[in-house]
Structure formats: C-alpha cells, structure tokens
mmCIF file of C-alpha atoms in Angstrom:
data_model
loop_
_atom_site.group_PDB
_atom_site.id
_atom_site.type_symbol
_atom_site.label_atom_id
_atom_site.label_comp_id
_atom_site.label_asym_id
_atom_site.label_seq_id
_atom_site.Cartn_x
_atom_site.Cartn_y
_atom_site.Cartn_z
ATOM 1 C CA UNK A 123 91.014 127.098 136.111
ATOM 2 C CA UNK A 124 94.315 127.799 137.773
ATOM 3 C CA UNK A 125 94.255 129.679 141.018
ATOM 4 C CA UNK A 126 95.623 133.138 141.794
ATOM 5 C CA UNK A 127 99.074 134.100 142.851
ATOM 6 C CA UNK A 128 100.873 132.717 145.846
ATOM 7 C CA UNK A 129 100.216 135.848 147.928
ATOM 8 C CA UNK A 130 96.564 134.935 148.449
ATOM 9 C CA UNK A 131 97.416 131.386 149.418
ATOM 10 C CA UNK A 132 99.967 132.563 151.962
ATOM 11 C CA UNK A 133 97.194 134.213 153.995
ATOM 12 C CA UNK A 134 95.498 130.803 154.297
ATOM 13 C CA UNK A 135 98.222 128.412 155.442
ATOM 14 C CA UNK A 136 95.734 125.612 156.021
ATOM 15 C CA UNK A 137 94.064 126.059 152.659
ATOM 16 C CA UNK A 138 90.861 127.865 151.795
ATOM 17 C CA UNK A 139 87.670 126.030 151.007
ATOM 18 C CA UNK A 140 84.267 127.354 150.126
ATOM 19 C CA UNK A 141 82.892 129.877 147.681
ATOM 20 C CA UNK A 142 83.145 132.996 149.811
ATOM 21 C CA UNK A 143 79.737 132.833 151.481
ATOM 22 C CA UNK A 144 77.748 131.468 148.564
ATOM 23 C CA UNK A 145 76.569 128.424 150.535
ATOM 24 C CA UNK A 146 78.472 125.908 148.383
ATOM 25 C CA UNK A 147 76.441 126.851 145.331
ATOM 26 C CA UNK A 148 79.085 125.316 143.067
ATOM 27 C CA UNK A 149 78.605 121.871 144.620
ATOM 28 C CA UNK A 150 74.832 122.102 144.125
ATOM 29 C CA UNK A 151 75.270 123.151 140.516
ATOM 30 C CA UNK A 152 77.736 120.304 139.927
ATOM 31 C CA UNK A 153 75.315 117.766 141.434
ATOM 32 C CA UNK A 154 72.554 119.098 139.182
ATOM 33 C CA UNK A 155 74.884 118.868 136.171
ATOM 34 C CA UNK A 156 75.689 115.221 136.959
ATOM 35 C CA UNK A 157 72.007 114.323 137.393
ATOM 36 C CA UNK A 158 71.104 116.074 134.161
ATOM 37 C CA UNK A 159 73.817 114.232 132.261
ATOM 38 C CA UNK A 160 73.192 110.906 133.984
ATOM 39 C CA UNK A 161 75.822 108.875 135.782
ATOM 40 C CA UNK A 162 75.365 106.051 133.280
ATOM 41 C CA UNK A 163 76.273 108.474 130.474
ATOM 42 C CA UNK A 164 79.596 109.471 132.043
ATOM 43 C CA UNK A 165 82.456 107.085 131.094
ATOM 44 C CA UNK A 166 84.291 105.248 133.848
ATOM 45 C CA UNK A 167 87.633 107.113 133.832
ATOM 46 C CA UNK A 168 85.927 110.501 133.546
ATOM 47 C CA UNK A 169 83.601 109.669 136.425
ATOM 48 C CA UNK A 170 86.480 108.459 138.585
ATOM 49 C CA UNK A 171 88.474 111.641 137.904
ATOM 50 C CA UNK A 172 85.449 113.773 138.794
ATOM 51 C CA UNK A 173 84.904 111.879 142.059
ATOM 52 C CA UNK A 174 88.577 112.205 142.999
ATOM 53 C CA UNK A 175 88.534 115.985 142.493
ATOM 54 C CA UNK A 176 85.376 116.319 144.573
ATOM 55 C CA UNK A 177 86.738 114.099 147.341
ATOM 56 C CA UNK A 178 89.942 116.153 147.608
ATOM 57 C CA UNK A 179 87.979 119.399 147.686
ATOM 58 C CA UNK A 180 85.776 118.013 150.470
ATOM 59 C CA UNK A 181 88.956 116.831 152.257
ATOM 60 C CA UNK A 182 88.049 113.137 152.247
ATOM 61 C CA UNK A 183 89.814 111.312 153.740
ATOM 62 C CA UNK A 184 91.012 114.215 155.947
ATOM 63 C CA UNK A 185 94.289 112.582 156.989
ATOM 64 C CA UNK A 186 95.512 112.327 153.386
ATOM 65 C CA UNK A 187 94.618 115.819 152.152
ATOM 66 C CA UNK A 188 97.302 118.496 152.477
ATOM 67 C CA UNK A 189 96.448 122.216 152.689
ATOM 68 C CA UNK A 190 96.025 124.101 149.429
ATOM 69 C CA UNK A 191 99.084 126.246 150.125
ATOM 70 C CA UNK A 192 101.237 123.108 150.154
ATOM 71 C CA UNK A 193 99.791 121.691 146.946
ATOM 72 C CA UNK A 194 99.935 124.602 144.479
ATOM 73 C CA UNK A 195 102.788 124.620 141.973
ATOM 74 C CA UNK A 196 105.279 127.378 141.240
ATOM 75 C CA UNK A 197 108.903 127.803 140.279
ATOM 76 C CA UNK A 198 110.042 128.872 143.743
ATOM 77 C CA UNK A 199 108.254 126.022 145.497
ATOM 78 C CA UNK A 200 109.431 123.327 143.100
ATOM 79 C CA UNK A 201 112.925 124.466 142.103
ATOM 80 C CA UNK A 202 114.243 126.258 145.179
ATOM 81 C CA UNK A 203 112.309 124.466 147.932
ATOM 82 C CA UNK A 204 112.561 121.060 146.160
ATOM 83 C CA UNK A 205 108.910 120.206 146.860
ATOM 84 C CA UNK A 206 108.500 117.909 143.871
ATOM 85 C CA UNK A 207 105.240 116.425 145.124
ATOM 86 C CA UNK A 208 103.507 119.628 144.073
ATOM 87 C CA UNK A 209 103.845 118.510 140.445
ATOM 88 C CA UNK A 210 101.494 115.623 141.251
ATOM 89 C CA UNK A 211 99.154 117.377 143.696
ATOM 90 C CA UNK A 212 98.438 120.737 142.092
ATOM 91 C CA UNK A 213 95.925 119.630 139.392
ATOM 92 C CA UNK A 214 93.625 118.036 141.987
ATOM 93 C CA UNK A 215 93.154 121.058 144.282
ATOM 94 C CA UNK A 216 90.668 123.883 143.706
ATOM 95 C CA UNK A 217 90.345 127.252 145.388
ATOM 96 C CA UNK A 218 86.520 127.336 145.653
ATOM 97 C CA UNK A 219 83.404 125.343 144.912
ATOM 98 C CA UNK A 220 82.671 127.463 141.827
ATOM 99 C CA UNK A 221 86.208 126.801 140.634
ATOM 100 C CA UNK A 222 85.497 123.086 141.067
ATOM 101 C CA UNK A 223 82.113 123.348 139.322
ATOM 102 C CA UNK A 224 83.442 125.053 136.184
ATOM 103 C CA UNK A 225 86.324 122.627 135.829
ATOM 104 C CA UNK A 226 84.301 119.470 136.437
ATOM 105 C CA UNK A 227 81.521 120.553 134.073
ATOM 106 C CA UNK A 228 84.139 121.008 131.381
ATOM 107 C CA UNK A 229 85.671 117.632 132.259
ATOM 108 C CA UNK A 230 82.322 115.850 131.813
ATOM 109 C CA UNK A 231 81.884 117.265 128.316
ATOM 110 C CA UNK A 232 85.459 116.676 127.141
ATOM 111 C CA UNK A 233 85.797 113.300 128.855
ATOM 112 C CA UNK A 234 82.685 111.893 127.205
ATOM 113 C CA UNK A 235 84.001 112.770 123.761
ATOM 114 C CA UNK A 236 87.600 111.645 124.212
ATOM 115 C CA UNK A 237 87.138 108.554 126.385
ATOM 116 C CA UNK A 238 84.599 107.077 123.987
ATOM 117 C CA UNK A 239 87.043 107.728 121.146
ATOM 118 C CA UNK A 240 90.262 106.535 122.823
ATOM 119 C CA UNK A 241 88.961 103.810 125.104
ATOM 120 C CA UNK A 242 89.294 103.821 128.908
ATOM 121 C CA UNK A 243 92.917 102.645 129.142
ATOM 122 C CA UNK A 244 94.308 105.037 126.531
ATOM 123 C CA UNK A 245 92.299 107.928 127.950
ATOM 124 C CA UNK A 246 93.493 107.164 131.486
ATOM 125 C CA UNK A 247 97.125 107.131 130.332
ATOM 126 C CA UNK A 248 96.603 110.400 128.449
ATOM 127 C CA UNK A 249 94.970 112.026 131.470
ATOM 128 C CA UNK A 250 97.727 110.896 133.832
ATOM 129 C CA UNK A 251 100.422 112.188 131.490
ATOM 130 C CA UNK A 252 98.693 115.559 131.145
ATOM 131 C CA UNK A 253 98.312 115.855 134.928
ATOM 132 C CA UNK A 254 102.086 115.595 135.299
ATOM 133 C CA UNK A 255 103.302 117.521 132.244
ATOM 134 C CA UNK A 256 101.004 120.518 132.623
ATOM 135 C CA UNK A 257 102.401 121.573 136.066
ATOM 136 C CA UNK A 258 105.929 120.781 134.883
ATOM 137 C CA UNK A 259 105.567 123.053 131.845
ATOM 138 C CA UNK A 260 104.011 125.686 134.121
ATOM 139 C CA UNK A 261 107.202 125.771 136.176
ATOM 140 C CA UNK A 262 109.317 126.116 133.040
ATOM 141 C CA UNK A 263 107.139 128.894 131.595
ATOM 142 C CA UNK A 264 107.256 130.802 134.879
ATOM 143 C CA UNK A 265 111.034 130.853 134.749
ATOM 144 C CA UNK A 266 111.032 131.811 131.037
ATOM 145 C CA UNK A 267 108.546 134.648 131.640
ATOM 146 C CA UNK A 268 110.617 135.979 134.533
ATOM 147 C CA UNK A 269 113.759 135.993 132.384
ATOM 148 C CA UNK A 270 112.221 137.406 129.204
ATOM 149 C CA UNK A 271 109.948 140.021 130.818
ATOM 150 C CA UNK A 272 112.383 140.729 133.655
ATOM 151 C CA UNK A 273 109.567 140.331 136.162
ATOM 152 C CA UNK A 274 110.481 138.241 139.199
ATOM 153 C CA UNK A 275 106.827 138.048 140.280
ATOM 154 C CA UNK A 276 106.370 135.110 137.909
ATOM 155 C CA UNK A 277 108.763 133.110 140.088
ATOM 156 C CA UNK A 278 106.540 133.515 143.157
ATOM 157 C CA UNK A 279 103.237 132.636 141.493
ATOM 158 C CA UNK A 280 101.616 129.458 142.763
ATOM 159 C CA UNK A 281 98.778 127.848 140.795
ATOM 160 C CA UNK A 282 96.380 124.972 141.379
ATOM 161 C CA UNK A 283 93.412 123.446 139.605
ATOM 162 C CA UNK A 284 92.475 121.163 136.750
ATOM 163 C CA UNK A 285 92.330 123.892 134.094
ATOM 164 C CA UNK A 286 95.736 123.152 132.612
ATOM 165 C CA UNK A 287 94.696 119.552 131.951
ATOM 166 C CA UNK A 288 91.363 120.742 130.563
ATOM 167 C CA UNK A 289 93.080 123.090 128.124
ATOM 168 C CA UNK A 290 95.217 120.163 126.949
ATOM 169 C CA UNK A 291 92.059 118.079 126.454
ATOM 170 C CA UNK A 292 90.482 121.026 124.629
ATOM 171 C CA UNK A 293 93.339 120.940 122.132
ATOM 172 C CA UNK A 294 92.653 117.236 121.504
ATOM 173 C CA UNK A 295 88.926 117.814 121.045
ATOM 174 C CA UNK A 296 89.607 120.634 118.593
ATOM 175 C CA UNK A 297 92.200 118.580 116.733
ATOM 176 C CA UNK A 298 89.793 115.710 116.046
ATOM 177 C CA UNK A 299 87.159 118.055 114.646
ATOM 178 C CA UNK A 300 87.031 118.789 110.920
ATOM 179 C CA UNK A 301 89.564 121.298 109.624
ATOM 180 C CA UNK A 302 86.766 123.311 108.012
ATOM 181 C CA UNK A 303 84.506 123.432 111.084
ATOM 182 C CA UNK A 304 83.916 126.687 112.966
ATOM 183 C CA UNK A 305 82.808 127.455 116.499
ATOM 184 C CA UNK A 306 81.528 130.532 118.315
ATOM 185 C CA UNK A 307 83.278 131.754 121.476
ATOM 186 C CA UNK A 308 81.791 134.872 123.122
ATOM 187 C CA UNK A 309 80.288 136.194 119.878
ATOM 188 C CA UNK A 310 83.516 135.468 117.965
ATOM 189 C CA UNK A 311 83.398 132.830 115.208
ATOM 190 C CA UNK A 312 86.751 131.156 114.670
ATOM 191 C CA UNK A 313 87.996 127.837 113.249
ATOM 192 C CA UNK A 314 87.488 125.058 115.768
ATOM 193 C CA UNK A 315 91.153 124.113 115.779
ATOM 194 C CA UNK A 316 92.074 127.650 116.870
ATOM 195 C CA UNK A 317 89.306 128.202 119.431
ATOM 196 C CA UNK A 318 91.467 127.396 122.455
ATOM 197 C CA UNK A 319 93.750 130.373 121.698
ATOM 198 C CA UNK A 320 90.764 132.703 121.784
ATOM 199 C CA UNK A 321 89.529 131.121 125.017
ATOM 200 C CA UNK A 322 92.961 131.653 126.564
ATOM 201 C CA UNK A 323 92.824 135.393 125.859
ATOM 202 C CA UNK A 324 89.163 135.856 126.815
ATOM 203 C CA UNK A 325 89.510 134.060 130.148
ATOM 204 C CA UNK A 326 92.499 136.200 131.039
ATOM 205 C CA UNK A 327 90.547 139.374 130.191
ATOM 206 C CA UNK A 328 87.362 138.378 132.015
ATOM 207 C CA UNK A 329 89.091 136.827 135.040
ATOM 208 C CA UNK A 330 92.446 138.577 135.446
ATOM 209 C CA UNK A 331 93.204 136.709 138.677
ATOM 210 C CA UNK A 332 93.737 133.352 136.923
ATOM 211 C CA UNK A 333 97.121 132.003 135.905
ATOM 212 C CA UNK A 334 97.824 132.783 132.279
ATOM 213 C CA UNK A 335 101.014 130.729 132.444
ATOM 214 C CA UNK A 336 99.106 127.684 133.732
ATOM 215 C CA UNK A 337 96.537 127.831 130.938
ATOM 216 C CA UNK A 338 99.237 128.315 128.323
ATOM 217 C CA UNK A 339 101.082 125.301 129.739
ATOM 218 C CA UNK A 340 97.960 123.208 129.193
ATOM 219 C CA UNK A 341 97.724 124.291 125.560
ATOM 220 C CA UNK A 342 101.380 123.462 124.972
ATOM 221 C CA UNK A 343 100.844 120.045 126.569
ATOM 222 C CA UNK A 344 97.990 119.311 124.160
ATOM 223 C CA UNK A 345 100.065 120.468 121.198
ATOM 224 C CA UNK A 346 102.862 118.128 122.262
ATOM 225 C CA UNK A 347 100.336 115.319 121.877
ATOM 226 C CA UNK A 348 98.806 116.211 118.519
ATOM 227 C CA UNK A 349 101.985 117.619 116.938
ATOM 228 C CA UNK A 350 104.790 116.202 119.050
ATOM 229 C CA UNK A 351 106.086 112.954 120.554
ATOM 230 C CA UNK A 352 103.444 112.315 123.227
ATOM 231 C CA UNK A 353 101.031 110.308 121.069
ATOM 232 C CA UNK A 354 103.480 107.395 120.412
ATOM 233 C CA UNK A 355 104.367 107.393 124.109
ATOM 234 C CA UNK A 356 100.705 107.152 125.100
ATOM 235 C CA UNK A 357 100.021 104.347 122.624
ATOM 236 C CA UNK A 358 103.059 102.341 123.723
ATOM 237 C CA UNK A 359 102.123 102.704 127.377
ATOM 238 C CA UNK A 360 98.522 101.739 126.622
ATOM 239 C CA UNK A 361 99.586 98.555 124.810
ATOM 240 C CA UNK A 362 101.884 97.641 127.698
ATOM 241 C CA UNK A 363 99.105 98.127 130.256
ATOM 242 C CA UNK A 364 96.672 96.118 128.144
ATOM 243 C CA UNK A 365 99.149 93.240 127.824
ATOM 244 C CA UNK A 366 99.541 93.200 131.615
ATOM 245 C CA UNK A 367 95.822 93.654 132.253
ATOM 246 C CA UNK A 368 94.634 90.898 129.921
ATOM 247 C CA UNK A 369 97.673 88.653 130.432
ATOM 248 C CA UNK A 370 100.134 87.522 127.770
ATOM 249 C CA UNK A 371 98.539 84.064 127.085
ATOM 250 C CA UNK A 372 95.099 85.628 126.736
ATOM 251 C CA UNK A 373 95.951 88.564 124.532
ATOM 252 C CA UNK A 374 93.076 89.323 122.223
ATOM 253 C CA UNK A 375 93.606 88.676 118.544
ATOM 254 C CA UNK A 376 91.624 88.894 115.361
ATOM 255 C CA UNK A 377 89.313 85.931 114.842
ATOM 256 C CA UNK A 378 89.759 83.952 111.659
ATOM 257 C CA UNK A 379 86.074 84.137 110.784
ATOM 258 C CA UNK A 380 86.580 87.673 109.506
ATOM 259 C CA UNK A 381 84.359 89.535 111.980
ATOM 260 C CA UNK A 382 85.817 92.563 113.702
ATOM 261 C CA UNK A 383 84.249 91.709 117.034
ATOM 262 C CA UNK A 384 85.452 88.106 117.374
ATOM 263 C CA UNK A 385 88.475 87.443 119.536
ATOM 264 C CA UNK A 386 89.890 84.231 120.895
ATOM 265 C CA UNK A 387 92.531 83.398 123.487
ATOM 266 C CA UNK A 388 94.143 80.304 122.017
ATOM 267 C CA UNK A 389 97.873 80.668 122.642
ATOM 268 C CA UNK A 390 98.944 78.820 119.487
ATOM 269 C CA UNK A 391 96.687 80.908 117.270
ATOM 270 C CA UNK A 392 97.737 84.084 119.054
ATOM 271 C CA UNK A 393 101.419 83.380 118.476
ATOM 272 C CA UNK A 394 100.820 82.698 114.809
ATOM 273 C CA UNK A 395 98.772 85.860 114.569
ATOM 274 C CA UNK A 396 101.416 88.098 116.107
ATOM 275 C CA UNK A 397 104.229 86.532 114.075
ATOM 276 C CA UNK A 398 102.342 86.855 110.805
ATOM 277 C CA UNK A 399 100.611 90.235 110.993
ATOM 278 C CA UNK A 400 102.473 92.194 113.651
ATOM 279 C CA UNK A 401 103.400 95.048 111.314
ATOM 280 C CA UNK A 402 99.962 95.488 109.785
ATOM 281 C CA UNK A 403 97.691 94.973 112.794
ATOM 282 C CA UNK A 404 99.418 97.177 115.336
ATOM 283 C CA UNK A 405 99.250 100.452 113.475
ATOM 284 C CA UNK A 406 96.119 101.850 115.122
ATOM 285 C CA UNK A 407 93.842 101.225 118.092
ATOM 286 C CA UNK A 408 94.169 97.784 119.714
ATOM 287 C CA UNK A 409 90.436 97.077 119.872
ATOM 288 C CA UNK A 410 90.043 96.217 116.141
ATOM 289 C CA UNK A 411 93.382 94.556 115.585
ATOM 290 C CA UNK A 412 95.024 97.819 114.534
ATOM 291 C CA UNK A 413 93.081 98.075 111.273
ATOM 292 C CA UNK A 414 91.005 100.888 109.870
ATOM 293 C CA UNK A 415 87.359 100.403 108.926
ATOM 294 C CA UNK A 416 88.247 99.819 105.269
ATOM 295 C CA UNK A 417 90.960 97.286 106.145
ATOM 296 C CA UNK A 418 88.553 95.438 108.462
ATOM 297 C CA UNK A 419 85.954 95.236 105.683
ATOM 298 C CA UNK A 420 88.487 93.945 103.150
ATOM 299 C CA UNK A 421 89.829 91.378 105.632
ATOM 300 C CA UNK A 422 86.333 90.167 106.468
ATOM 301 C CA UNK A 423 85.431 89.760 102.771
ATOM 302 C CA UNK A 424 88.688 87.947 102.047
ATOM 303 C CA UNK A 425 88.299 85.552 104.973
ATOM 304 C CA UNK A 426 84.653 84.957 104.103
ATOM 305 C CA UNK A 427 85.540 84.009 100.508
ATOM 306 C CA UNK A 428 88.336 81.723 101.739
ATOM 307 C CA UNK A 429 86.055 80.002 104.237
ATOM 308 C CA UNK A 430 83.357 79.592 101.573
ATOM 309 C CA UNK A 431 85.852 78.062 99.134
ATOM 310 C CA UNK A 432 87.158 75.634 101.769
ATOM 311 C CA UNK A 433 83.605 74.700 102.691
ATOM 312 C CA UNK A 434 82.783 73.924 99.071
ATOM 313 C CA UNK A 435 85.853 71.699 98.812
ATOM 314 C CA UNK A 436 84.886 69.794 101.960
ATOM 315 C CA UNK A 437 81.323 69.351 100.722
ATOM 316 C CA UNK A 438 82.510 68.095 97.344
ATOM 317 C CA UNK A 439 84.821 65.552 98.977
ATOM 318 C CA UNK A 440 82.058 64.311 101.240
ATOM 319 C CA UNK A 441 79.574 64.047 98.407
ATOM 320 C CA UNK A 442 82.098 62.196 96.248
ATOM 321 C CA UNK A 443 82.762 59.619 98.946
ATOM 322 C CA UNK A 444 79.106 59.111 99.876
ATOM 323 C CA UNK A 445 77.498 58.876 96.421
ATOM 324 C CA UNK A 446 74.804 56.257 96.058
ATOM 325 C CA UNK A 447 75.997 55.392 92.530
ATOM 326 C CA UNK A 448 79.415 55.554 90.916
ATOM 327 C CA UNK A 449 80.417 58.721 89.113
ATOM 328 C CA UNK A 450 80.297 57.768 85.433
ATOM 329 C CA UNK A 451 80.565 61.259 84.049
ATOM 330 C CA UNK A 452 84.073 60.619 82.678
ATOM 331 C CA UNK A 453 83.410 57.165 81.233
ATOM 332 C CA UNK A 454 82.954 56.571 77.512
ATOM 333 C CA UNK A 455 81.159 53.509 76.253
ATOM 334 C CA UNK A 456 81.007 51.629 72.997
ATOM 335 C CA UNK A 457 77.539 52.699 71.939
ATOM 336 C CA UNK A 458 78.227 56.379 72.688
ATOM 337 C CA UNK A 459 80.131 58.283 70.030
ATOM 338 C CA UNK A 460 83.462 59.458 71.279
ATOM 339 C CA UNK A 461 84.291 63.131 71.067
ATOM 340 C CA UNK A 462 86.598 63.979 68.188
ATOM 341 C CA UNK A 463 90.146 64.583 69.350
ATOM 342 C CA UNK A 464 91.574 68.106 69.126
ATOM 343 C CA UNK A 465 93.438 69.007 65.951
ATOM 344 C CA UNK A 466 96.862 68.718 67.573
ATOM 345 C CA UNK A 467 96.030 65.321 69.097
ATOM 346 C CA UNK A 468 97.716 62.370 67.368
ATOM 347 C CA UNK A 469 96.099 59.090 68.430
ATOM 348 C CA UNK A 470 98.832 56.439 68.465
ATOM 349 C CA UNK A 471 96.274 53.620 68.406
ATOM 350 C CA UNK A 472 93.182 54.783 66.493
ATOM 351 C CA UNK A 473 91.429 51.420 66.856
ATOM 352 C CA UNK A 474 90.794 51.658 70.584
ATOM 353 C CA UNK A 475 89.785 54.223 73.159
ATOM 354 C CA UNK A 476 92.002 54.560 76.213
ATOM 355 C CA UNK A 477 90.945 56.221 79.511
ATOM 356 C CA UNK A 478 93.507 56.635 82.309
ATOM 357 C CA UNK A 479 95.899 54.226 80.474
ATOM 358 C CA UNK A 480 93.389 51.322 80.770
ATOM 359 C CA UNK A 481 91.495 49.495 78.000
ATOM 360 C CA UNK A 482 87.966 50.576 77.428
ATOM 361 C CA UNK A 483 86.677 47.037 77.903
ATOM 362 C CA UNK A 484 87.549 47.086 81.627
ATOM 363 C CA UNK A 485 84.708 49.535 82.417
ATOM 364 C CA UNK A 486 81.135 48.193 83.054
ATOM 365 C CA UNK A 487 78.522 48.345 80.356
ATOM 366 C CA UNK A 488 76.016 51.173 80.698
ATOM 367 C CA UNK A 489 73.087 48.814 80.267
ATOM 368 C CA UNK A 490 74.287 46.662 83.160
ATOM 369 C CA UNK A 491 74.629 49.706 85.429
ATOM 370 C CA UNK A 492 71.138 50.911 84.577
ATOM 371 C CA UNK A 493 69.697 47.489 85.282
ATOM 372 C CA UNK A 494 71.386 47.478 88.697
ATOM 373 C CA UNK A 495 69.826 50.844 89.491
ATOM 374 C CA UNK A 496 66.348 49.575 88.566
ATOM 375 C CA UNK A 497 66.775 46.495 90.713
ATOM 376 C CA UNK A 498 67.320 48.705 93.794
ATOM 377 C CA UNK A 499 63.787 50.096 93.538
ATOM 378 C CA UNK A 500 61.954 46.864 92.550
#
C-alpha cells in the first residue's frame, strides 16, 4: 500500500528499510508464500515484477537504488521541484518488509489470474502503463483535494509502494467476474464489481496512515481501462510489440487446416491472410487469430468441409485416370433397351441413338468388352 506522508520520510533522508525491529518477518512470510504457491505456478511477468520489487527493497544493486525519500511521489516534489523521475520510481519502493509482503502477496494472486488471461506481452504492457499512470493521477488528485478541501497538506504528501497498481489490477479482476457474483470483505457481502470501493474505505479506517489519494488513483486507473480509452491503447501497443518480437516475415497466422493451434510463417500465405481477413481476425486477442471460440469452431468446420470436398475431387480424378477398365456407365448398346426420352424431348432422328453427337455404332460391343476382361484372367 502507499506509504505515509512526506513528514515521516523527511526524518530518514537515506530511506528507511526494515519492519521496525520485527527481524524482517515480512521477507520470511513472502518466501513462505512463494514456496507454497510454487515458482512454476507464478507466470513469468508476475514473477519478474515480484523479483524487481524485492531487489529494490534489498537495495540490489546498491549503486542504482536511490533513497526512499527521493523516490516517493507527491505534488510538491513533481510539480514544483520538477523531479519527474519520481513518477517512474515510486511504485517500486516500499517502506517496510511487511509493506512489501502484503503488496507482493496480492500481486501473486492478481497476476496469476490476469496474466494467464491476457498473455505475457499484453499483461506486461498493462502493468507498465499502470505503473506510470497511477502516480501521475496521484499527483493530480493531490492538487484537486488541496483546492476542493482547502487543505494544503495534500500538496506535501509523498507516497510510495505498489498498492496503486494493485488497486488498478483489482478493478480488472472484479470487472472480468460475473455481474451477479458476490464477495465477502471483512464480514460485508457486496457485488464483486464493487468490492474495491469497500476495500478502499476499510483500509483507510484500519490503517489511517496510508495514502487514500494513492489508492483512489489506482482505482481510477483501472476504471480508465475497463470503461475508458486505455484498453485500445494496450491492445495496439501489444500488437506492435508482438510484430517486432516475432518479426514481420514470421508473423503468426491462422493455418488453413482449420485448427486453432496451427500457425505457419510462409510470407506469401501471411500476406494473403492479412489482406483477406484483416478486419475479422484482429478484433480480439492475437493468439487465436482474433476470433472468439464460436468463430474458431465455425471456421474449423468450414475449412474441414472444404478440404474434404477437395480431397474427394482429387480422389475421383485419380481413380478416373487409373481405372483398369473403361468407364462404360454412360454407354448404351443395341441389345439394351434405351430409356424413354422425357415428355418434352423431341427426337429429330428417331431411328438412331446419338451419344455425345457420335453414332452409336462407333462404341464397342458389350460382348467384345466382356470377352476382353475374361481373357485377362485366363
């Protein structure tokens, strides 16, 4: 969660680390939490973010880590002192090991749900955007609170920690739950999509020293994603990174066999694919060609039927060219009665039977053909 006001930080110009004599209990609890969850069960981006937060708290490498008092974010520090780097540094610094433990435990739970849903690249872009926007909105809310409430103390507050980003992720987790689902927060049962508002109030009541403005900024950041313009920005940035990561000639495309998991890197087929189905395949996530589950099933069935029909045509052509005996199914012979013509048919020459504009006498006699067949086996 966000740290206390700037006054506490000012007494520790080189930053304060440790849990106040608790023997780094938070680090032990976090290590136990990771072992209980299993490193293999933590997605890559979530695990990397957790390791980065722990490394900064442990001041590794020491030459790169600035003191906590120079990393926290506030309106005075950013606007008046022009220390813009605080917008990038503040989410990664924590005031104590217990502060780090609570935030990273929440990150493990939320990251597992969202990274598996979004994919690593989209989740990384979302996380990076939240890490920048949450401190920026915190600065704006501090100024608004000072003007509306006529309390200049909001201008001197300085906050740090990953809680603003976690509140934004909490909004996303709640948004993707069912609208009719409910959750229990401190003996209060509320709709899941409204639970983060209750958590905001309860945390402020139970821990008055935290930054209410910082937590509220995180919620507003998450709402800008689910209700505002951030989602298209994240998707566009994710597609751009994927095109650079995989390379333009090797961009993955939907395989013509109709299976959702088959991709090929043929440049000619890829260009035809993007020219033909650009509008329909790029509507959703890039991993399934931009199609929903129902659209993937319909495409697979359609391609399977097309492939089966083409296969039957190829087999019929091969069988027709490699027959052991001539195909006499359309021939009509003298000793076989001819089918009566349809009522509207007017035979111009009723004395003869014509097939393909040739006289009937040009075709071989059926008895001769049968004799030739018998001679092959005698």
